[in-house]
Amino acid sequence: MSSAAESWPRTVWSVADWITLTGLTVFAGLIRFIGLADPVGFIYDEHFYVALACRVQNLASGACSVPLEIVPHPPLGELLIAAGGRLFGNGVFGWRFFPALAGTLTVALAYVLARRLFRSRAAAGLAAFLLAIDFMHFVNSRAALLDIFVPFFATAAFLCIVLDRDSGGAGRPWFRRPWLISSGICAGAAIASKWSGFLALAGLITVLVWWGVSDRRRQGVANPLDKTIRDLWGPILVAFVVVPAVCNCLVYIGRIHGSVISLPWSDGSWLAAWGQEQVRMYRFHTTFALMTSFRSPAWSWPLLMRPQPYFFERTAGGDIRWIMAGGSPLVWWSGLLAIVYCGVRWIREKVPTRAAGFIVIGFLTSYALYVPLSLRRSVWISYFLPAIPFLCLALGAVLDDLTRFRWSRTVAVVYAGAALALFAFFYPTLTATPLSPYQRELRIWFDDCGSPGWHIQFDPTGPIGPQKRILDSGAPPNGWCWGETRPI
């Protein structure tokens, strides 16, 4: 069976690609690692995940003295945070090291993926560059939280499935498709970091089925969907069910105990203990409802109606240090239009191309499920993080289609320059750089916040010493609200 990949332009990797990839990776790494240990105190939920990481290391002093009664996520992310603590010492730099590394490498993976999807090196470079300076991705790359590991492993998984197709994997048995198995491993790692990684798994399966149906429809096969499912159920079962399940079990080695050779329903069985752990996490996520003014419905995330405050502090001199996790209005709002463009192109094209359907599927499966889940009260804009690489890819796809025009590179340079200027302008609000109240107000573009739903409390017994904490209560404001962390 011929592959649809034959109709796609082959990527010719050149020295210029190595230079571009290296430059983007170094740039992304520098802006993430410089000043990584500041703020010295915990931001957002770092105190919780650092305590989990410390428990992995069996430490019982300092930050690790925080008592924990719940473990809401699988342990891979905690293991990585703990590994940073072991390598660089149990301080904020060590705990934030692997999140920063994951964020940096995601930019590199995004360039390789975009280069496989696009004919234009400039388009691939634009997509990766926009991800490097994305506000939400940048902030989460510099925090000891689990969220950044999901887009890292998910981007790797989507890249592997493209490499599987490029290598002629379609039509081969699963044991002759190493890139497909690698995609399953990466998806399993995303799930083992946080359950939202299941959304990447849904996207990978959808892409694989779409490719199969497109191949068979072009070949004139009757009932292409039925034929595709019959041909793919084995590879999907192995790569995207068995392999991720094995990955999820492996990360629990040493975390839960029992007899591996016992039947799952017998007392003392390791599998039974593993299953009970999953049930506990499921019950936590289906019953947890935190009343917080920082939450926001999923439909509002791409509109940037409610950024998420990670840190706030007033200095002795009256300046304000502030970290707000949101997005660049220029990139997110134009990225939404680019997603719509890709969707229209995907519907209208007769021969499937690499980019349009792939990007739309990746974006929707990373994000759309949260819209009905917003009926829960406890969802935040940071959950949009895994969809951001596809938002940037969509903008790259638009540029890729414009490359036939002479002015396309000029447009790309101007757009990238404007995005970089906006990043520089908001940089103090992403890194807790001291700002005067006036300078801070210049960066609050929307302020329909009403009465603040939070207050600041000084905690003299914080896990790393005395510090201020934001205590939250009340319902979120209506409308656009960027300024709710105004000091009171």
Short mmCIF file of N, CA and C in Angstrom, two decimals, residues 72-185:
data_model
loop_
_atom_site.label_atom_id
_atom_site.label_comp_id
_atom_site.label_asym_id
_atom_site.label_seq_id
_atom_site.Cartn_x
_atom_site.Cartn_y
_atom_site.Cartn_z
N PRO A 72 -2.23 13.90 44.01
CA PRO A 72 -3.24 13.96 42.95
C PRO A 72 -2.76 13.60 41.56
N HIS A 73 -1.44 13.38 41.38
CA HIS A 73 -0.93 13.14 40.04
C HIS A 73 0.06 11.98 40.05
N PRO A 74 0.25 11.33 38.88
CA PRO A 74 1.29 10.29 38.79
C PRO A 74 2.67 10.88 39.10
N PRO A 75 3.66 10.02 39.38
CA PRO A 75 4.88 10.52 40.00
C PRO A 75 6.01 10.94 39.08
N LEU A 76 5.91 10.83 37.74
CA LEU A 76 7.08 11.11 36.92
C LEU A 76 7.56 12.55 37.07
N GLY A 77 6.64 13.50 37.05
CA GLY A 77 7.04 14.89 37.22
C GLY A 77 7.71 15.14 38.56
N GLU A 78 7.17 14.52 39.60
CA GLU A 78 7.79 14.67 40.93
C GLU A 78 9.19 14.07 40.94
N LEU A 79 9.37 12.94 40.25
CA LEU A 79 10.69 12.32 40.17
C LEU A 79 11.68 13.23 39.47
N LEU A 80 11.24 13.93 38.43
CA LEU A 80 12.14 14.83 37.72
C LEU A 80 12.49 16.04 38.58
N ILE A 81 11.50 16.58 39.29
CA ILE A 81 11.80 17.69 40.20
C ILE A 81 12.77 17.24 41.28
N ALA A 82 12.55 16.03 41.81
CA ALA A 82 13.44 15.48 42.83
C ALA A 82 14.84 15.26 42.27
N ALA A 83 14.95 14.82 41.01
CA ALA A 83 16.27 14.60 40.40
C ALA A 83 17.05 15.91 40.33
N GLY A 84 16.37 17.01 40.03
CA GLY A 84 17.04 18.31 40.04
C GLY A 84 17.54 18.67 41.42
N GLY A 85 16.73 18.34 42.45
CA GLY A 85 17.18 18.59 43.82
C GLY A 85 18.41 17.79 44.18
N ARG A 86 18.47 16.55 43.71
CA ARG A 86 19.65 15.72 43.99
C ARG A 86 20.89 16.23 43.28
N LEU A 87 20.72 16.70 42.04
CA LEU A 87 21.87 17.12 41.25
C LEU A 87 22.40 18.49 41.68
N PHE A 88 21.50 19.41 42.01
CA PHE A 88 21.91 20.80 42.24
C PHE A 88 21.56 21.31 43.62
N GLY A 89 21.18 20.40 44.51
CA GLY A 89 20.85 20.81 45.87
C GLY A 89 19.38 21.14 46.00
N ASN A 90 18.85 20.91 47.18
CA ASN A 90 17.44 21.14 47.44
C ASN A 90 17.18 22.62 47.70
N GLY A 91 17.18 23.34 46.60
CA GLY A 91 16.85 24.76 46.59
C GLY A 91 16.03 25.03 45.35
N VAL A 92 15.59 26.27 45.20
CA VAL A 92 14.67 26.54 44.10
C VAL A 92 15.31 26.31 42.73
N PHE A 93 16.63 26.56 42.60
CA PHE A 93 17.26 26.30 41.30
C PHE A 93 17.23 24.82 40.96
N GLY A 94 17.59 23.99 41.92
CA GLY A 94 17.58 22.55 41.68
C GLY A 94 16.19 22.04 41.36
N TRP A 95 15.19 22.49 42.10
CA TRP A 95 13.81 22.02 41.87
C TRP A 95 13.27 22.51 40.53
N ARG A 96 13.72 23.68 40.09
CA ARG A 96 13.22 24.23 38.82
C ARG A 96 14.06 23.81 37.62
N PHE A 97 15.14 23.10 37.84
CA PHE A 97 16.07 22.81 36.74
C PHE A 97 15.42 21.99 35.63
N PHE A 98 14.81 20.85 35.97
CA PHE A 98 14.26 19.99 34.93
C PHE A 98 13.02 20.59 34.27
N PRO A 99 12.16 21.33 34.97
CA PRO A 99 11.13 22.06 34.24
C PRO A 99 11.71 23.04 33.22
N ALA A 100 12.78 23.75 33.60
CA ALA A 100 13.40 24.68 32.64
C ALA A 100 14.01 23.93 31.47
N LEU A 101 14.62 22.79 31.75
CA LEU A 101 15.20 21.99 30.67
C LEU A 101 14.11 21.46 29.75
N ALA A 102 13.01 20.99 30.33
CA ALA A 102 11.89 20.48 29.53
C ALA A 102 11.32 21.58 28.64
N GLY A 103 11.17 22.78 29.19
CA GLY A 103 10.67 23.89 28.40
C GLY A 103 11.59 24.24 27.25
N THR A 104 12.90 24.22 27.51
CA THR A 104 13.88 24.52 26.47
C THR A 104 13.84 23.47 25.37
N LEU A 105 13.82 22.21 25.75
CA LEU A 105 13.82 21.14 24.76
C LEU A 105 12.52 21.09 23.97
N THR A 106 11.41 21.54 24.57
CA THR A 106 10.16 21.59 23.81
C THR A 106 10.28 22.53 22.63
N VAL A 107 11.00 23.63 22.81
CA VAL A 107 11.22 24.56 21.70
C VAL A 107 12.01 23.87 20.59
N ALA A 108 13.05 23.11 20.97
CA ALA A 108 13.83 22.39 19.96
C ALA A 108 12.97 21.36 19.23
N LEU A 109 12.17 20.61 19.99
CA LEU A 109 11.28 19.62 19.37
C LEU A 109 10.27 20.29 18.45
N ALA A 110 9.77 21.46 18.86
CA ALA A 110 8.79 22.17 18.03
C ALA A 110 9.40 22.57 16.69
N TYR A 111 10.69 22.95 16.70
CA TYR A 111 11.32 23.31 15.42
C TYR A 111 11.45 22.09 14.51
N VAL A 112 11.89 20.98 15.07
CA VAL A 112 12.04 19.76 14.25
C VAL A 112 10.68 19.32 13.72
N LEU A 113 9.66 19.36 14.57
CA LEU A 113 8.32 18.99 14.13
C LEU A 113 7.82 19.92 13.04
N ALA A 114 7.98 21.23 13.26
CA ALA A 114 7.53 22.20 12.26
C ALA A 114 8.29 22.04 10.95
N ARG A 115 9.56 21.73 11.04
CA ARG A 115 10.36 21.54 9.81
C ARG A 115 9.87 20.32 9.04
N ARG A 116 9.39 19.32 9.73
CA ARG A 116 8.82 18.15 9.07
C ARG A 116 7.47 18.46 8.45
N LEU A 117 6.75 19.40 9.03
CA LEU A 117 5.42 19.74 8.53
C LEU A 117 5.47 20.77 7.41
N PHE A 118 6.45 21.70 7.47
CA PHE A 118 6.45 22.84 6.57
C PHE A 118 7.57 22.73 5.53
N ARG A 119 7.35 23.35 4.39
CA ARG A 119 8.40 23.43 3.38
C ARG A 119 9.41 24.52 3.73
N SER A 120 8.96 25.51 4.50
CA SER A 120 9.75 26.70 4.75
C SER A 120 10.49 26.63 6.08
N ARG A 121 11.79 26.85 6.03
CA ARG A 121 12.59 26.91 7.25
C ARG A 121 12.19 28.13 8.08
N ALA A 122 11.85 29.22 7.40
CA ALA A 122 11.43 30.43 8.12
C ALA A 122 10.14 30.18 8.89
N ALA A 123 9.22 29.43 8.29
CA ALA A 123 7.95 29.13 8.97
C ALA A 123 8.20 28.27 10.20
N ALA A 124 9.07 27.27 10.08
CA ALA A 124 9.40 26.43 11.22
C ALA A 124 10.09 27.24 12.31
N GLY A 125 11.00 28.12 11.88
CA GLY A 125 11.69 28.95 12.85
C GLY A 125 10.75 29.90 13.57
N LEU A 126 9.78 30.45 12.84
CA LEU A 126 8.81 31.35 13.48
C LEU A 126 8.00 30.60 14.53
N ALA A 127 7.52 29.39 14.20
CA ALA A 127 6.71 28.62 15.14
C ALA A 127 7.49 28.34 16.42
N ALA A 128 8.73 27.89 16.30
CA ALA A 128 9.54 27.57 17.48
C ALA A 128 9.89 28.83 18.26
N PHE A 129 10.17 29.92 17.56
CA PHE A 129 10.51 31.18 18.23
C PHE A 129 9.34 31.69 19.06
N LEU A 130 8.13 31.62 18.48
CA LEU A 130 6.95 32.08 19.21
C LEU A 130 6.70 31.24 20.45
N LEU A 131 6.99 29.93 20.36
CA LEU A 131 6.86 29.08 21.55
C LEU A 131 7.90 29.46 22.60
N ALA A 132 9.11 29.80 22.15
CA ALA A 132 10.18 30.16 23.09
C ALA A 132 9.81 31.38 23.92
N ILE A 133 9.08 32.32 23.33
CA ILE A 133 8.77 33.56 24.05
C ILE A 133 7.30 33.62 24.49
N ASP A 134 6.59 32.49 24.37
CA ASP A 134 5.22 32.48 24.85
C ASP A 134 5.19 32.69 26.36
N PHE A 135 4.34 33.58 26.82
CA PHE A 135 4.33 33.94 28.23
C PHE A 135 4.03 32.74 29.13
N MET A 136 2.98 31.99 28.79
CA MET A 136 2.57 30.87 29.63
C MET A 136 3.65 29.78 29.64
N HIS A 137 4.17 29.46 28.47
CA HIS A 137 5.20 28.43 28.39
C HIS A 137 6.45 28.86 29.13
N PHE A 138 6.81 30.12 29.00
CA PHE A 138 8.00 30.66 29.67
C PHE A 138 7.87 30.59 31.18
N VAL A 139 6.73 31.06 31.71
CA VAL A 139 6.54 31.09 33.16
C VAL A 139 6.55 29.67 33.74
N ASN A 140 5.87 28.73 33.07
CA ASN A 140 5.83 27.36 33.59
C ASN A 140 7.14 26.62 33.41
N SER A 141 7.99 27.09 32.49
CA SER A 141 9.33 26.51 32.36
C SER A 141 10.23 26.92 33.52
N ARG A 142 9.86 27.95 34.23
CA ARG A 142 10.69 28.47 35.32
C ARG A 142 10.07 28.22 36.69
N ALA A 143 9.24 27.19 36.78
CA ALA A 143 8.56 26.87 38.04
C ALA A 143 8.63 25.37 38.29
N ALA A 144 8.78 24.99 39.53
CA ALA A 144 8.83 23.57 39.92
C ALA A 144 7.42 23.02 39.99
N LEU A 145 6.77 22.97 38.83
CA LEU A 145 5.41 22.47 38.69
C LEU A 145 5.41 21.34 37.66
N LEU A 146 4.32 20.61 37.59
CA LEU A 146 4.25 19.46 36.69
C LEU A 146 3.82 19.84 35.28
N ASP A 147 3.17 20.97 35.12
CA ASP A 147 2.47 21.28 33.87
C ASP A 147 3.37 21.26 32.65
N ILE A 148 4.62 21.72 32.76
CA ILE A 148 5.47 21.86 31.59
C ILE A 148 5.88 20.51 31.00
N PHE A 149 5.85 19.45 31.80
CA PHE A 149 6.27 18.14 31.29
C PHE A 149 5.26 17.57 30.30
N VAL A 150 3.99 17.94 30.42
CA VAL A 150 2.98 17.40 29.50
C VAL A 150 3.22 17.88 28.07
N PRO A 151 3.36 19.20 27.79
CA PRO A 151 3.65 19.60 26.41
C PRO A 151 5.00 19.11 25.91
N PHE A 152 5.97 18.93 26.81
CA PHE A 152 7.27 18.41 26.38
C PHE A 152 7.14 16.99 25.83
N PHE A 153 6.56 16.11 26.62
CA PHE A 153 6.41 14.72 26.16
C PHE A 153 5.40 14.62 25.02
N ALA A 154 4.35 15.44 25.06
CA ALA A 154 3.33 15.38 24.00
C ALA A 154 3.92 15.84 22.67
N THR A 155 4.71 16.91 22.67
CA THR A 155 5.34 17.36 21.43
C THR A 155 6.27 16.30 20.88
N ALA A 156 7.01 15.63 21.77
CA ALA A 156 7.88 14.53 21.34
C ALA A 156 7.05 13.40 20.73
N ALA A 157 5.90 13.10 21.33
CA ALA A 157 5.04 12.03 20.81
C ALA A 157 4.51 12.36 19.42
N PHE A 158 4.07 13.60 19.21
CA PHE A 158 3.57 13.99 17.89
C PHE A 158 4.70 14.01 16.85
N LEU A 159 5.89 14.40 17.27
CA LEU A 159 7.03 14.34 16.35
C LEU A 159 7.33 12.90 15.95
N CYS A 160 7.29 11.99 16.90
CA CYS A 160 7.59 10.58 16.61
C CYS A 160 6.58 9.98 15.65
N ILE A 161 5.31 10.37 15.75
CA ILE A 161 4.31 9.79 14.85
C ILE A 161 4.51 10.31 13.42
N VAL A 162 5.01 11.55 13.29
CA VAL A 162 5.35 12.07 11.96
C VAL A 162 6.56 11.33 11.41
N LEU A 163 7.56 11.08 12.26
CA LEU A 163 8.74 10.33 11.82
C LEU A 163 8.38 8.90 11.43
N ASP A 164 7.41 8.33 12.13
CA ASP A 164 6.93 6.99 11.75
C ASP A 164 6.36 7.00 10.34
N ARG A 165 5.58 8.00 10.03
CA ARG A 165 4.98 8.09 8.70
C ARG A 165 6.05 8.37 7.64
N ASP A 166 6.99 9.25 7.94
CA ASP A 166 8.06 9.56 6.99
C ASP A 166 8.92 8.36 6.68
N SER A 167 9.07 7.48 7.67
CA SER A 167 9.92 6.29 7.48
C SER A 167 9.17 5.14 6.81
N GLY A 168 7.92 5.39 6.38
CA GLY A 168 7.14 4.36 5.71
C GLY A 168 6.51 3.37 6.66
N GLY A 169 6.19 3.82 7.88
CA GLY A 169 5.64 2.90 8.88
C GLY A 169 4.26 2.37 8.53
N ALA A 170 3.45 3.17 7.77
CA ALA A 170 2.10 2.73 7.43
C ALA A 170 2.15 1.41 6.67
N GLY A 171 1.38 0.44 7.12
CA GLY A 171 1.33 -0.87 6.47
C GLY A 171 2.25 -1.90 7.09
N ARG A 172 3.18 -1.48 7.93
CA ARG A 172 4.07 -2.43 8.60
C ARG A 172 3.45 -2.93 9.90
N PRO A 173 3.85 -4.11 10.37
CA PRO A 173 3.41 -4.56 11.70
C PRO A 173 4.04 -3.68 12.77
N TRP A 174 3.41 -3.64 13.93
CA TRP A 174 3.86 -2.70 14.97
C TRP A 174 5.29 -2.93 15.40
N PHE A 175 5.78 -4.17 15.37
CA PHE A 175 7.15 -4.43 15.84
C PHE A 175 8.21 -3.97 14.85
N ARG A 176 7.79 -3.51 13.68
CA ARG A 176 8.72 -2.92 12.72
C ARG A 176 8.50 -1.41 12.60
N ARG A 177 7.91 -0.84 13.60
CA ARG A 177 7.63 0.61 13.60
C ARG A 177 8.18 1.23 14.89
N PRO A 178 9.51 1.38 14.98
CA PRO A 178 10.10 1.90 16.23
C PRO A 178 9.64 3.31 16.56
N TRP A 179 9.38 4.16 15.55
CA TRP A 179 8.93 5.51 15.85
C TRP A 179 7.52 5.51 16.42
N LEU A 180 6.69 4.58 15.98
CA LEU A 180 5.34 4.48 16.54
C LEU A 180 5.40 4.07 18.01
N ILE A 181 6.24 3.09 18.32
CA ILE A 181 6.41 2.68 19.72
C ILE A 181 7.00 3.83 20.54
N SER A 182 7.94 4.58 19.95
CA SER A 182 8.51 5.73 20.65
C SER A 182 7.44 6.77 20.94
N SER A 183 6.51 6.96 20.00
CA SER A 183 5.41 7.89 20.23
C SER A 183 4.56 7.44 21.42
N GLY A 184 4.31 6.13 21.51
CA GLY A 184 3.57 5.60 22.65
C GLY A 184 4.31 5.79 23.96
N ILE A 185 5.64 5.62 23.93
CA ILE A 185 6.43 5.83 25.15
C ILE A 185 6.34 7.29 25.60
#
